[in-house]
mmCIF file of C-alpha atoms in Angstrom:
data_model
loop_
_atom_site.group_PDB
_atom_site.id
_atom_site.type_symbol
_atom_site.label_atom_id
_atom_site.label_comp_id
_atom_site.label_asym_id
_atom_site.label_seq_id
_atom_site.Cartn_x
_atom_site.Cartn_y
_atom_site.Cartn_z
ATOM 1 C CA UNK A 851 2.341 15.192 -23.266
ATOM 2 C CA UNK A 852 4.797 15.977 -25.965
ATOM 3 C CA UNK A 853 7.388 17.723 -23.583
ATOM 4 C CA UNK A 854 10.933 17.552 -23.407
ATOM 5 C CA UNK A 855 12.045 14.758 -21.108
ATOM 6 C CA UNK A 856 14.490 15.191 -18.275
ATOM 7 C CA UNK A 857 15.909 12.587 -15.764
ATOM 8 C CA UNK A 858 15.151 14.835 -12.522
ATOM 9 C CA UNK A 859 12.230 13.257 -11.038
ATOM 10 C CA UNK A 860 13.621 13.364 -7.413
ATOM 11 C CA UNK A 861 12.309 16.253 -5.111
ATOM 12 C CA UNK A 862 14.376 18.758 -3.469
ATOM 13 C CA UNK A 863 13.044 17.945 -0.057
ATOM 14 C CA UNK A 864 12.703 14.140 0.644
ATOM 15 C CA UNK A 865 10.052 12.735 2.156
ATOM 16 C CA UNK A 866 11.432 10.371 5.019
ATOM 17 C CA UNK A 867 8.753 7.867 4.406
ATOM 18 C CA UNK A 868 10.149 7.201 1.166
ATOM 19 C CA UNK A 869 13.873 6.853 2.211
ATOM 20 C CA UNK A 870 14.706 3.618 3.590
ATOM 21 C CA UNK A 871 15.505 2.932 7.217
ATOM 22 C CA UNK A 872 19.035 1.855 6.305
ATOM 23 C CA UNK A 873 19.579 5.622 5.109
ATOM 24 C CA UNK A 874 17.493 7.198 7.897
ATOM 25 C CA UNK A 875 14.124 7.220 6.915
ATOM 26 C CA UNK A 876 11.049 5.201 7.683
ATOM 27 C CA UNK A 877 10.434 2.857 4.660
ATOM 28 C CA UNK A 878 11.117 -0.473 5.754
ATOM 29 C CA UNK A 879 13.151 -3.251 3.536
ATOM 30 C CA UNK A 880 10.050 -4.976 2.749
ATOM 31 C CA UNK A 881 8.090 -2.044 1.562
ATOM 32 C CA UNK A 882 11.251 -0.826 -0.456
ATOM 33 C CA UNK A 883 11.189 -4.193 -2.144
ATOM 34 C CA UNK A 884 7.656 -3.738 -2.931
ATOM 35 C CA UNK A 885 8.127 -0.472 -4.388
ATOM 36 C CA UNK A 886 10.829 -1.783 -6.841
ATOM 37 C CA UNK A 887 8.485 -4.730 -7.677
ATOM 38 C CA UNK A 888 5.725 -2.144 -8.554
ATOM 39 C CA UNK A 889 8.209 0.006 -10.434
ATOM 40 C CA UNK A 890 9.218 -2.988 -12.441
ATOM 41 C CA UNK A 891 5.682 -4.100 -12.981
ATOM 42 C CA UNK A 892 5.041 -0.803 -14.679
ATOM 43 C CA UNK A 893 8.091 -0.632 -16.662
ATOM 44 C CA UNK A 894 7.259 -4.138 -17.708
ATOM 45 C CA UNK A 895 3.657 -2.938 -18.901
ATOM 46 C CA UNK A 896 5.417 -0.706 -21.710
ATOM 47 C CA UNK A 897 8.537 -2.730 -22.544
ATOM 48 C CA UNK A 898 7.302 -4.298 -25.773
ATOM 49 C CA UNK A 899 7.041 -0.506 -26.989
ATOM 50 C CA UNK A 900 10.974 -0.855 -26.651
ATOM 51 C CA UNK A 901 11.354 -4.223 -27.946
ATOM 52 C CA UNK A 902 9.295 -3.862 -30.986
ATOM 53 C CA UNK A 903 12.155 -1.710 -32.479
ATOM 54 C CA UNK A 904 15.138 -2.808 -30.739
ATOM 55 C CA UNK A 905 14.710 -6.386 -30.472
ATOM 56 C CA UNK A 906 18.633 -6.959 -30.214
ATOM 57 C CA UNK A 907 19.168 -4.719 -27.397
ATOM 58 C CA UNK A 908 18.339 -6.422 -23.708
ATOM 59 C CA UNK A 909 19.196 -3.622 -21.382
ATOM 60 C CA UNK A 910 15.684 -2.782 -20.419
ATOM 61 C CA UNK A 911 14.758 -6.135 -19.896
ATOM 62 C CA UNK A 912 17.770 -6.634 -17.991
ATOM 63 C CA UNK A 913 16.918 -3.723 -15.828
ATOM 64 C CA UNK A 914 13.539 -4.883 -15.137
ATOM 65 C CA UNK A 915 14.796 -8.715 -14.224
ATOM 66 C CA UNK A 916 17.355 -6.999 -11.910
ATOM 67 C CA UNK A 917 15.047 -4.984 -10.281
ATOM 68 C CA UNK A 918 12.843 -7.942 -9.341
ATOM 69 C CA UNK A 919 15.877 -9.828 -8.203
ATOM 70 C CA UNK A 920 17.220 -7.242 -6.058
ATOM 71 C CA UNK A 921 13.541 -7.133 -4.357
ATOM 72 C CA UNK A 922 14.066 -11.040 -3.830
ATOM 73 C CA UNK A 923 17.439 -10.315 -2.192
ATOM 74 C CA UNK A 924 19.213 -12.253 -5.142
ATOM 75 C CA UNK A 925 21.299 -8.819 -6.441
ATOM 76 C CA UNK A 926 23.279 -6.230 -4.953
ATOM 77 C CA UNK A 927 22.260 -2.597 -4.934
ATOM 78 C CA UNK A 928 24.856 -1.274 -6.849
ATOM 79 C CA UNK A 929 24.984 -3.858 -9.616
ATOM 80 C CA UNK A 930 21.172 -3.134 -9.833
ATOM 81 C CA UNK A 931 21.654 0.501 -10.088
ATOM 82 C CA UNK A 932 24.453 0.063 -12.734
ATOM 83 C CA UNK A 933 22.297 -1.999 -14.847
ATOM 84 C CA UNK A 934 19.464 0.587 -14.465
ATOM 85 C CA UNK A 935 21.910 3.067 -15.929
ATOM 86 C CA UNK A 936 22.702 0.575 -18.711
ATOM 87 C CA UNK A 937 19.064 0.687 -19.571
ATOM 88 C CA UNK A 938 19.019 4.359 -19.594
ATOM 89 C CA UNK A 939 21.850 4.457 -21.961
ATOM 90 C CA UNK A 940 19.848 2.255 -24.390
ATOM 91 C CA UNK A 941 17.112 5.089 -24.293
ATOM 92 C CA UNK A 942 19.588 8.190 -25.044
ATOM 93 C CA UNK A 943 19.597 7.762 -28.658
ATOM 94 C CA UNK A 944 15.929 6.775 -28.930
ATOM 95 C CA UNK A 945 12.935 9.296 -29.529
ATOM 96 C CA UNK A 946 9.452 8.660 -28.698
ATOM 97 C CA UNK A 947 7.806 5.338 -26.895
ATOM 98 C CA UNK A 948 10.752 3.388 -27.336
ATOM 99 C CA UNK A 949 12.840 5.788 -25.610
ATOM 100 C CA UNK A 950 10.510 6.480 -22.700
ATOM 101 C CA UNK A 951 9.953 2.481 -22.042
ATOM 102 C CA UNK A 952 13.758 2.040 -21.769
ATOM 103 C CA UNK A 953 14.042 4.943 -19.258
ATOM 104 C CA UNK A 954 10.930 3.437 -17.228
ATOM 105 C CA UNK A 955 12.847 0.151 -16.814
ATOM 106 C CA UNK A 956 16.071 1.957 -16.184
ATOM 107 C CA UNK A 957 14.118 4.007 -13.284
ATOM 108 C CA UNK A 958 12.791 0.775 -11.934
ATOM 109 C CA UNK A 959 16.295 -0.693 -11.745
ATOM 110 C CA UNK A 960 17.508 2.280 -9.859
ATOM 111 C CA UNK A 961 14.598 2.134 -6.904
ATOM 112 C CA UNK A 962 17.167 -0.538 -5.400
ATOM 113 C CA UNK A 963 19.352 2.576 -4.621
ATOM 114 C CA UNK A 964 16.488 5.274 -4.149
ATOM 115 C CA UNK A 965 12.940 4.104 -3.642
ATOM 116 C CA UNK A 966 11.488 7.272 -5.050
ATOM 117 C CA UNK A 967 12.643 6.233 -8.332
ATOM 118 C CA UNK A 968 9.597 4.085 -8.540
ATOM 119 C CA UNK A 969 7.823 7.077 -9.680
ATOM 120 C CA UNK A 970 10.031 8.057 -12.445
ATOM 121 C CA UNK A 971 9.433 4.134 -13.748
ATOM 122 C CA UNK A 972 5.797 4.967 -13.548
ATOM 123 C CA UNK A 973 5.876 8.415 -15.015
ATOM 124 C CA UNK A 974 7.934 7.137 -18.240
ATOM 125 C CA UNK A 975 6.054 4.402 -18.704
ATOM 126 C CA UNK A 976 2.689 6.710 -19.008
ATOM 127 C CA UNK A 977 4.792 8.986 -21.379
ATOM 128 C CA UNK A 978 5.422 6.055 -23.435
ATOM 129 C CA UNK A 979 2.052 4.684 -23.597
ATOM 130 C CA UNK A 980 0.719 8.281 -24.545
ATOM 131 C CA UNK A 981 3.209 8.805 -27.278
ATOM 132 C CA UNK A 982 2.617 5.423 -28.632
ATOM 133 C CA UNK A 983 -1.055 6.470 -29.882
ATOM 134 C CA UNK A 984 -1.931 9.365 -32.157
ATOM 135 C CA UNK A 985 -2.062 12.901 -30.641
ATOM 136 C CA UNK A 986 -5.462 12.902 -30.312
ATOM 137 C CA UNK A 987 -5.519 9.673 -28.175
ATOM 138 C CA UNK A 988 -2.691 10.537 -26.004
ATOM 139 C CA UNK A 989 -4.584 11.949 -22.993
ATOM 140 C CA UNK A 990 -6.930 8.690 -22.646
ATOM 141 C CA UNK A 991 -3.800 6.350 -23.367
ATOM 142 C CA UNK A 992 -2.099 8.261 -20.480
ATOM 143 C CA UNK A 993 -5.085 8.017 -18.171
ATOM 144 C CA UNK A 994 -5.614 4.286 -18.828
ATOM 145 C CA UNK A 995 -1.823 3.765 -17.953
ATOM 146 C CA UNK A 996 -2.008 5.592 -15.015
ATOM 147 C CA UNK A 997 -5.015 4.023 -13.728
ATOM 148 C CA UNK A 998 -3.812 0.588 -14.695
ATOM 149 C CA UNK A 999 -0.666 1.194 -12.620
ATOM 150 C CA UNK A 1000 -2.608 2.283 -9.821
ATOM 151 C CA UNK A 1001 -4.303 -0.745 -9.746
ATOM 152 C CA UNK A 1002 -1.184 -2.639 -9.268
ATOM 153 C CA UNK A 1003 0.252 -0.468 -6.219
ATOM 154 C CA UNK A 1004 0.398 -3.025 -2.978
ATOM 155 C CA UNK A 1005 -2.767 -2.101 -1.119
ATOM 156 C CA UNK A 1006 -0.922 -1.135 2.253
ATOM 157 C CA UNK A 1007 1.482 1.494 0.110
ATOM 158 C CA UNK A 1008 -1.512 2.900 -2.058
ATOM 159 C CA UNK A 1009 -2.290 6.049 -0.189
ATOM 160 C CA UNK A 1010 1.489 6.745 0.095
ATOM 161 C CA UNK A 1011 2.144 6.436 -3.298
ATOM 162 C CA UNK A 1012 -0.774 8.251 -4.659
ATOM 163 C CA UNK A 1013 0.298 11.113 -1.855
ATOM 164 C CA UNK A 1014 3.651 11.058 -3.709
ATOM 165 C CA UNK A 1015 2.105 11.212 -7.105
ATOM 166 C CA UNK A 1016 0.457 14.339 -6.279
ATOM 167 C CA UNK A 1017 3.483 15.998 -4.379
ATOM 168 C CA UNK A 1018 5.505 15.024 -7.366
ATOM 169 C CA UNK A 1019 3.048 15.580 -10.278
ATOM 170 C CA UNK A 1020 4.712 18.758 -11.336
ATOM 171 C CA UNK A 1021 8.225 17.232 -11.529
ATOM 172 C CA UNK A 1022 7.125 14.131 -13.461
ATOM 173 C CA UNK A 1023 5.548 16.032 -16.231
ATOM 174 C CA UNK A 1024 2.336 16.254 -14.840
ATOM 175 C CA UNK A 1025 1.408 12.702 -16.029
ATOM 176 C CA UNK A 1026 -0.548 11.836 -12.695
ATOM 177 C CA UNK A 1027 -3.038 14.343 -13.116
ATOM 178 C CA UNK A 1028 -6.574 13.124 -13.424
#
């Protein structure tokens, strides 16, 4: 689990089922919003790992709130994406669980722009949970976080998200493996 992190979590070939209708894909606005809410839930689940050591920095929490506001129709996509970028800026100087938790929040907000960032939020949250424990407990912590996340997926999107996890597992640091 202790691998170099990279922000490249988007596939070279996009699945039209995960591209919004507005951009020529098949993903409805309602399902796009549900993916943003799921990503925000994943990021919020590990947010405490960031906030424990960075109490004064509210950028990751603001990104999660922005993702939810966008999903409710209360925020513009570009503003939400920018707030996500600020959360990722909070991550850059950090290491370990706080860094990955902040990246998870930033990715969650970026779902408003590109739905496939949902797996970025989930993958970074899994990485945060894994590196927050001792090395001998990493695998179990990662598995527990992944399983918890899967329980949060909206029922009618479950098959699509699980298929996407299998498809992009290798570019998401293999965190979705069993």
